[in-house]
Short mmCIF file of C-alpha atoms in Angstrom, two decimals:
data_model
loop_
_atom_site.label_atom_id
_atom_site.label_comp_id
_atom_site.label_asym_id
_atom_site.label_seq_id
_atom_site.Cartn_x
_atom_site.Cartn_y
_atom_site.Cartn_z
CA MET A 2 25.66 -4.57 -22.47
CA LYS A 3 22.93 -3.02 -20.37
CA ASN A 4 20.33 -5.46 -21.75
CA VAL A 5 22.66 -8.41 -21.07
CA ALA A 6 23.25 -7.24 -17.50
CA SER A 7 19.53 -6.81 -16.97
CA MET A 8 18.85 -10.36 -18.19
CA VAL A 9 21.60 -11.76 -15.97
CA ALA A 10 20.04 -10.01 -12.98
CA ARG A 11 16.63 -11.49 -13.79
CA VAL A 12 18.14 -14.97 -14.16
CA ALA A 13 19.84 -14.63 -10.78
CA SER A 14 16.60 -13.52 -9.18
CA LEU A 15 14.65 -16.41 -10.65
CA ILE A 16 17.26 -19.01 -9.66
CA ALA A 17 16.71 -17.99 -6.04
CA THR A 18 12.93 -18.49 -6.24
CA PRO A 19 10.56 -21.25 -7.44
CA LEU A 20 10.07 -21.29 -11.21
CA VAL A 21 6.92 -21.68 -13.25
CA PRO A 22 6.79 -21.90 -17.08
CA ALA A 23 5.83 -18.24 -17.35
CA ASP A 24 9.11 -17.27 -15.68
CA TYR A 25 11.13 -18.76 -18.55
CA VAL A 26 9.07 -16.76 -21.05
CA SER A 27 9.61 -13.60 -19.04
CA LEU A 28 13.39 -13.90 -19.32
CA VAL A 29 13.22 -13.28 -23.06
CA ARG A 30 10.06 -11.20 -23.36
CA PRO A 31 9.35 -9.90 -19.86
CA LEU A 32 6.40 -7.69 -20.80
CA VAL A 33 4.49 -10.43 -22.64
CA LEU A 34 2.90 -11.20 -19.25
CA ALA A 35 0.27 -9.03 -17.58
CA ASN A 36 1.80 -9.66 -14.15
CA ARG A 37 5.14 -8.08 -15.05
CA ALA A 38 6.19 -4.45 -15.35
CA ARG A 39 9.39 -2.62 -16.23
CA VAL A 40 10.59 0.43 -14.35
CA GLU A 41 10.74 3.13 -17.04
CA ALA A 42 11.77 6.09 -14.88
CA VAL A 43 12.22 7.12 -11.25
CA ARG A 44 12.03 10.49 -9.54
CA ASP A 45 12.48 11.62 -5.97
CA GLU A 46 9.47 13.25 -4.33
CA ALA A 47 10.83 13.87 -0.81
CA PRO A 48 13.53 12.39 1.44
CA GLY A 49 12.95 8.63 1.48
CA VAL A 50 10.10 8.87 -1.05
CA ARG A 51 10.41 7.95 -4.72
CA THR A 52 8.00 7.60 -7.63
CA LEU A 53 8.47 4.66 -9.98
CA VAL A 54 7.03 5.00 -13.48
CA LEU A 55 6.04 1.52 -14.69
CA ARG A 56 5.27 -0.02 -18.04
CA PRO A 57 2.89 -2.94 -17.38
CA GLY A 58 2.98 -6.14 -19.41
CA ARG A 59 0.57 -6.91 -22.19
CA GLY A 60 -2.99 -7.46 -21.00
CA TRP A 61 -2.75 -5.42 -17.82
CA ARG A 62 -6.11 -3.74 -17.21
CA THR A 63 -6.32 -0.12 -16.17
CA HIS A 64 -7.21 0.93 -12.64
CA ARG A 65 -9.69 3.26 -11.01
CA ALA A 66 -8.36 6.30 -9.17
CA GLY A 67 -7.68 5.32 -5.56
CA GLN A 68 -6.97 1.62 -6.17
CA HIS A 69 -3.81 -0.29 -5.28
CA VAL A 70 -1.60 -3.05 -6.70
CA ARG A 71 0.75 -5.67 -5.25
CA ILE A 72 4.36 -5.20 -6.29
CA GLY A 73 6.96 -7.96 -6.07
CA VAL A 74 10.70 -7.31 -6.05
CA ALA A 75 13.79 -9.35 -5.19
CA VAL A 76 14.88 -8.87 -1.56
CA ASP A 77 17.73 -10.96 -0.16
CA GLY A 78 17.44 -13.49 -2.98
CA ARG A 79 13.66 -13.96 -2.70
CA ILE A 80 10.68 -12.26 -4.26
CA ALA A 81 8.89 -10.22 -1.60
CA THR A 82 5.61 -8.43 -2.22
CA ARG A 83 3.73 -5.51 -0.74
CA THR A 84 0.68 -3.46 -1.64
CA PHE A 85 1.10 0.09 -2.95
CA THR A 86 -1.49 2.63 -4.03
CA ILE A 87 -1.35 3.84 -7.62
CA ALA A 88 -0.54 7.55 -7.73
CA SER A 89 -1.24 8.18 -11.42
CA SER A 90 -4.58 8.78 -13.09
CA PRO A 91 -6.10 5.94 -15.14
CA ASP A 92 -6.25 8.51 -17.95
CA SER A 93 -2.47 9.02 -17.84
CA ARG A 94 -0.10 7.29 -20.22
CA ASP A 95 2.07 6.24 -17.30
CA LEU A 96 1.39 3.93 -14.37
CA GLU A 97 3.05 5.32 -11.25
CA ILE A 98 3.49 4.21 -7.67
CA THR A 99 4.96 6.54 -5.06
CA VAL A 100 6.81 4.66 -2.33
CA LYS A 101 7.95 5.80 1.10
CA VAL A 102 10.64 3.79 2.88
CA GLN A 103 8.85 1.88 5.65
CA GLY A 104 10.11 -1.71 5.38
CA ARG A 105 12.16 -4.21 3.37
CA VAL A 106 10.13 -4.05 0.15
CA SER A 107 9.69 -0.29 0.11
CA ARG A 108 13.40 0.21 0.85
CA ALA A 109 14.32 -2.08 -2.04
CA LEU A 110 12.02 -0.14 -4.39
CA VAL A 111 13.29 3.26 -3.28
CA GLU A 112 17.00 2.50 -2.94
CA ALA A 113 17.79 -0.52 -5.12
CA THR A 114 15.42 -0.61 -8.11
CA PRO A 115 16.98 1.16 -11.08
CA VAL A 116 15.40 1.95 -14.42
CA GLY A 117 15.03 -1.24 -16.47
CA THR A 118 14.24 -3.50 -13.50
CA ILE A 119 11.48 -6.06 -14.11
CA ILE A 120 9.09 -6.39 -11.17
CA SER A 121 5.89 -8.35 -10.59
CA LEU A 122 2.62 -6.44 -10.76
CA SER A 123 -0.88 -7.55 -9.79
CA LEU A 124 -4.10 -6.24 -11.29
CA ALA A 125 -5.54 -3.23 -9.51
CA SER A 126 -8.07 -3.67 -6.71
CA GLY A 127 -9.61 -1.74 -3.84
CA GLU A 128 -12.79 0.15 -3.01
CA PHE A 129 -11.28 3.49 -1.97
CA THR A 130 -12.70 5.10 -5.11
CA ILE A 131 -15.18 7.75 -6.21
CA PRO A 132 -18.24 6.47 -8.12
CA GLU A 133 -17.92 7.17 -11.83
CA GLY A 134 -20.08 10.05 -13.03
CA ALA A 135 -21.68 10.72 -9.63
CA PRO A 136 -21.91 14.36 -8.49
CA ILE A 137 -19.78 14.70 -5.40
CA ARG A 138 -18.37 17.31 -3.03
CA PRO A 139 -15.41 15.48 -1.48
CA LEU A 140 -13.66 16.17 1.76
CA PHE A 141 -10.20 14.62 1.59
CA ILE A 142 -8.36 14.11 4.88
CA THR A 143 -4.85 12.74 4.38
CA ALA A 144 -1.53 12.48 6.17
CA GLY A 145 2.00 11.64 4.99
CA SER A 146 2.07 9.14 2.15
CA GLY A 147 -1.70 8.76 2.54
CA ILE A 148 -1.84 11.50 -0.06
CA THR A 149 -1.15 8.91 -2.80
CA PRO A 150 -4.67 7.62 -3.63
CA VAL A 151 -6.09 11.13 -3.40
CA MET A 152 -3.36 12.32 -5.77
CA SER A 153 -4.65 9.80 -8.30
CA MET A 154 -8.16 11.21 -7.88
CA LEU A 155 -7.03 14.84 -8.17
CA ARG A 156 -4.97 14.10 -11.28
CA THR A 157 -7.98 12.39 -12.82
CA PHE A 158 -10.26 15.35 -12.11
CA ALA A 159 -7.67 17.71 -13.61
CA LEU A 160 -7.06 15.62 -16.76
CA ARG A 161 -10.79 15.32 -17.41
CA GLY A 162 -11.49 18.98 -16.69
CA THR A 163 -14.03 17.96 -14.05
CA MET A 164 -12.54 19.29 -10.82
CA PRO A 165 -15.48 19.31 -8.37
CA ASP A 166 -15.91 21.38 -5.22
CA VAL A 167 -13.08 19.74 -3.20
CA ALA A 168 -11.95 20.49 0.35
CA HIS A 169 -8.62 18.87 1.20
CA VAL A 170 -6.86 18.92 4.58
CA HIS A 171 -3.41 17.33 4.50
CA PHE A 172 -1.10 16.73 7.48
CA ALA A 173 2.63 16.32 6.86
CA ARG A 174 5.81 16.61 8.84
CA GLU A 175 8.28 18.98 7.15
CA HIS A 176 8.27 17.36 3.72
CA VAL A 177 5.04 17.28 1.70
CA ILE A 178 4.87 14.60 -0.98
CA PHE A 179 3.71 16.16 -4.30
CA ASN A 180 4.00 19.61 -2.68
CA ALA A 181 4.57 21.62 -5.87
CA GLU A 182 1.93 19.73 -7.85
CA LEU A 183 -0.69 20.06 -5.11
CA ARG A 184 -0.14 23.81 -4.89
CA ALA A 185 -0.23 24.12 -8.69
CA LEU A 186 -3.56 22.27 -8.79
CA ALA A 187 -4.97 24.61 -6.13
CA ALA A 188 -3.80 27.64 -8.11
CA ALA A 189 -5.22 26.32 -11.39
CA HIS A 190 -8.58 25.13 -10.01
CA PRO A 191 -10.54 27.57 -7.81
CA THR A 192 -12.86 24.74 -6.75
CA TYR A 193 -9.98 22.83 -5.14
CA GLY A 194 -9.44 24.10 -1.60
CA LEU A 195 -6.14 22.86 -0.15
CA THR A 196 -4.92 23.24 3.43
CA ILE A 197 -1.53 21.80 4.38
CA ILE A 198 -0.64 21.55 8.08
CA ASP A 199 3.05 21.03 8.83
CA THR A 200 2.91 19.13 12.12
CA SER A 201 6.58 19.83 12.85
CA VAL A 202 5.73 23.49 13.52
CA ASP A 203 1.92 23.58 13.74
CA PRO A 204 0.45 22.11 16.96
CA ARG A 205 -3.05 21.72 15.49
CA ARG A 206 -4.39 18.18 15.22
CA LEU A 207 -7.46 16.71 13.59
CA THR A 208 -10.59 17.57 15.58
CA ALA A 209 -14.18 18.52 14.79
CA ALA A 210 -13.34 22.09 15.81
CA LEU A 211 -10.41 22.25 13.40
CA LEU A 212 -12.51 20.86 10.56
CA ALA A 213 -15.26 23.37 11.30
CA GLU A 214 -12.66 26.14 11.15
CA LEU A 215 -11.06 24.99 7.90
CA VAL A 216 -14.11 23.50 6.16
CA PRO A 217 -17.28 25.00 7.68
CA ASP A 218 -19.56 22.73 5.61
CA PHE A 219 -17.54 19.53 6.27
CA ALA A 220 -20.57 17.66 7.64
CA THR A 221 -22.36 17.97 4.28
CA ARG A 222 -19.46 16.56 2.25
CA THR A 223 -18.52 12.99 1.34
CA ALA A 224 -15.37 12.30 3.34
CA TYR A 225 -12.39 10.19 2.27
CA ALA A 226 -9.49 9.66 4.66
CA CYS A 227 -6.14 7.96 4.19
CA GLY A 228 -3.14 7.89 6.49
CA PRO A 229 -1.67 6.24 9.57
CA GLN A 230 -3.94 4.59 12.09
CA ARG A 231 -3.61 7.41 14.63
CA LEU A 232 -5.13 9.82 12.08
CA LEU A 233 -8.02 7.51 11.27
CA GLU A 234 -8.75 6.99 14.97
CA GLN A 235 -9.15 10.77 15.36
CA LEU A 236 -11.65 11.22 12.51
CA PRO A 237 -14.48 13.45 13.72
CA VAL A 238 -16.62 12.56 10.70
CA GLN A 239 -17.88 9.40 8.99
CA ALA A 240 -15.49 8.68 6.15
CA ARG A 241 -14.48 6.09 3.62
CA THR A 242 -11.00 5.12 4.76
CA GLU A 243 -7.86 3.54 3.39
CA HIS A 244 -5.50 1.99 5.96
CA PHE A 245 -1.73 1.53 5.74
CA GLY A 246 -2.10 -1.70 7.68
CA ALA A 247 -4.61 -3.92 9.42
CA VAL A 248 -6.36 -2.48 12.45
CA LEU A 249 -5.28 -4.83 15.23
CA ALA A 250 -6.92 -5.01 18.63
CA PRO A 251 -4.77 -5.14 21.79
CA VAL A 252 -4.43 -8.58 23.39
CA ALA A 253 -5.22 -8.57 27.12
CA ASP A 254 -4.88 -12.30 27.81
CA ALA A 255 -1.92 -13.31 25.66
CA ALA A 256 -0.79 -16.94 25.91
CA PRO A 257 2.92 -17.38 25.01
CA GLY A 258 3.92 -20.63 23.36
CA LEU A 259 5.96 -22.46 20.74
CA VAL A 260 5.10 -21.99 17.06
CA GLN A 261 6.16 -24.64 14.55
CA ILE A 262 6.21 -23.47 10.94
CA GLY A 263 7.47 -26.31 8.79
CA ALA A 264 10.75 -27.39 10.40
CA ALA A 265 11.24 -24.09 12.24
CA LYS A 266 10.26 -23.62 15.89
CA LEU A 267 9.69 -20.08 17.15
CA ARG A 268 8.85 -18.57 20.51
CA SER A 269 5.69 -16.45 20.54
CA ASP A 270 4.57 -13.86 23.07
CA GLY A 271 0.93 -14.38 22.08
CA ARG A 272 0.67 -10.81 20.74
CA THR A 273 3.01 -10.55 17.75
CA PRO A 274 1.51 -11.34 14.31
CA LEU A 275 2.83 -14.67 13.02
CA LEU A 276 4.21 -13.06 9.85
CA ARG A 277 6.37 -10.64 11.84
CA LEU A 278 7.41 -13.43 14.18
CA ALA A 279 8.60 -15.52 11.22
CA GLU A 280 10.43 -12.63 9.56
CA GLU A 281 12.21 -11.66 12.77
CA ALA A 282 13.43 -15.27 12.99
CA GLY A 283 14.96 -15.03 9.50
CA LEU A 284 12.20 -16.86 7.63
CA ALA A 285 10.68 -15.52 4.42
CA PRO A 286 7.06 -16.67 4.21
CA ARG A 287 4.90 -15.62 1.29
CA HIS A 288 3.02 -12.38 1.94
CA GLY A 289 1.42 -9.50 0.12
CA CYS A 290 -0.71 -6.76 1.64
CA ARG A 291 0.21 -7.37 5.32
CA MET A 292 -3.32 -6.31 6.30
CA GLY A 293 -5.53 -9.36 5.86
CA ILE A 294 -6.83 -8.63 2.36
CA CYS A 295 -4.89 -10.55 -0.27
CA HIS A 296 -4.55 -13.97 1.47
CA THR A 297 -1.06 -14.47 0.00
CA CYS A 298 0.23 -15.44 3.46
CA ASP A 299 -2.44 -18.09 4.12
CA VAL A 300 -1.20 -21.27 5.84
CA THR A 301 -3.00 -24.25 7.38
CA LEU A 302 -3.49 -24.70 11.11
CA LYS A 303 -2.33 -28.22 11.98
CA SER A 304 -2.85 -28.01 15.73
CA GLY A 305 -3.22 -25.52 18.54
CA CYS A 306 -5.03 -22.19 18.57
CA VAL A 307 -4.47 -18.77 16.99
CA ARG A 308 -6.20 -15.45 17.55
CA ASP A 309 -7.38 -13.13 14.76
CA LEU A 310 -5.90 -9.83 15.94
CA ARG A 311 -8.51 -7.78 14.10
CA THR A 312 -11.52 -9.29 15.87
CA GLY A 313 -10.11 -11.20 18.84
CA ALA A 314 -11.74 -14.40 17.54
CA ARG A 315 -9.96 -17.68 18.34
CA ILE A 316 -9.37 -20.27 15.63
CA ASP A 317 -8.62 -23.81 16.79
CA GLU A 318 -10.04 -26.20 14.18
CA PRO A 319 -7.25 -28.20 12.46
CA GLY A 320 -7.23 -27.71 8.68
CA THR A 321 -8.44 -24.11 8.84
CA LYS A 322 -6.65 -21.58 6.64
CA ILE A 323 -5.27 -18.70 8.69
CA GLN A 324 -3.54 -15.45 7.71
CA LEU A 325 -0.05 -14.99 9.11
CA CYS A 326 -0.21 -11.21 8.91
CA VAL A 327 -3.25 -10.76 11.18
CA CYS A 328 -3.07 -13.78 13.49
CA ALA A 329 -1.04 -14.44 16.63
CA ALA A 330 -0.43 -17.76 18.33
CA SER A 331 -2.39 -18.50 21.47
CA GLY A 332 -0.25 -21.12 23.17
CA ASP A 333 1.55 -23.86 21.21
CA VAL A 334 0.75 -23.93 17.49
CA ALA A 335 1.78 -26.01 14.45
CA LEU A 336 1.32 -24.61 10.93
CA SER A 337 1.94 -25.92 7.41
CA ASP A 338 1.64 -24.64 3.85
#
C-alpha cells in the first residue's frame, strides 16, 4: 500500500507540472534517472533543521567536499528548486543534505518530505572546495547553517585519516548544527581546533583581534568562510567564500514602473528582484539557486530596462537574456520566456 500511495503522489505531482518522456519512465522506475533521488532517511539536527539522506538515481556522479546540488520538490502543485550544499563526504555511502527552514522549498523539505519521496537532483557543482592532495592548513570561519560545506570537508578528512592542522571558528545562536559530531571530531583529532561562539550569550563578533586571540597564526592559513552576508562582510582576512545568496548592491536611483511577465502585470519599486516580485504576486517562475549562478530563471527582455543588482549595470537591449533572481526593473519592463 505504501508503494501505491507513493506512486499516486508522484502522479499527482507530475500532473501539475509539464511532462517530458523521462517523467513517465520515472513513475515506474524513479531511480533509473540520474536527476532523481529517493529520500531514504531523515533526522533532526536542530530546531527547524533536518538532514535528508538521499539515494541518487543511476548514473549520478559523486561530488567533491564543499560542493552543492539543486533539489526540486513539489510546492503548491509545482516543482520548485533551490540549491543546497552537500553535507556528507564523497567517501560516504550516503548522500546527505542538511536543510534549515528559510523559505518555501526548505520548509517543504524539512516539514513535508517523508521517507520514500522522490525528488529531483542535479549533478554537484561549485568551487568552494579544497584541492585534492594539496598540503593545507585551513582556517574555517562559519556561521549557522554555513557549517554544512565545512562539515563535508571535515567528514572527508576523518574518513580518510588525513585530518590536517585545522583551525575552525563557528558562530551559532543557541543551537549548533552537528554539535555532537563536531565536538567528537575535535576530541578524536588533536589537529582539529574547534571554537564555537554562541552569539545569544557571547557578545564577541568576528574581528581581526578576535581571530588573533583564537587563532594566533590565522594570517598564515588558507581561509574558507561560509555563512550569512553580514558575516562575510566582516571578514578580517582574505578567504574563499560561499554565499547563501547573491550579494546585491543598494539601489540609490530606483525607477518604479510596471513589469509585464507574460500576461501578468506587476508594480515594481525598482529595487526588488524580479523573481521575488513575481512570487509575491502569486506567480511561480522557474528558478534554482536564487543567486545568479544556475540561470534556471533566465527570461528574455522584450522592452524596457532592468538593472543587475550585483553590479548596478543596466540592461536595455531587447532580446537579451536576464536573470530574474538578480535583476530589478528600472521603469516599465516587458519580459517573456
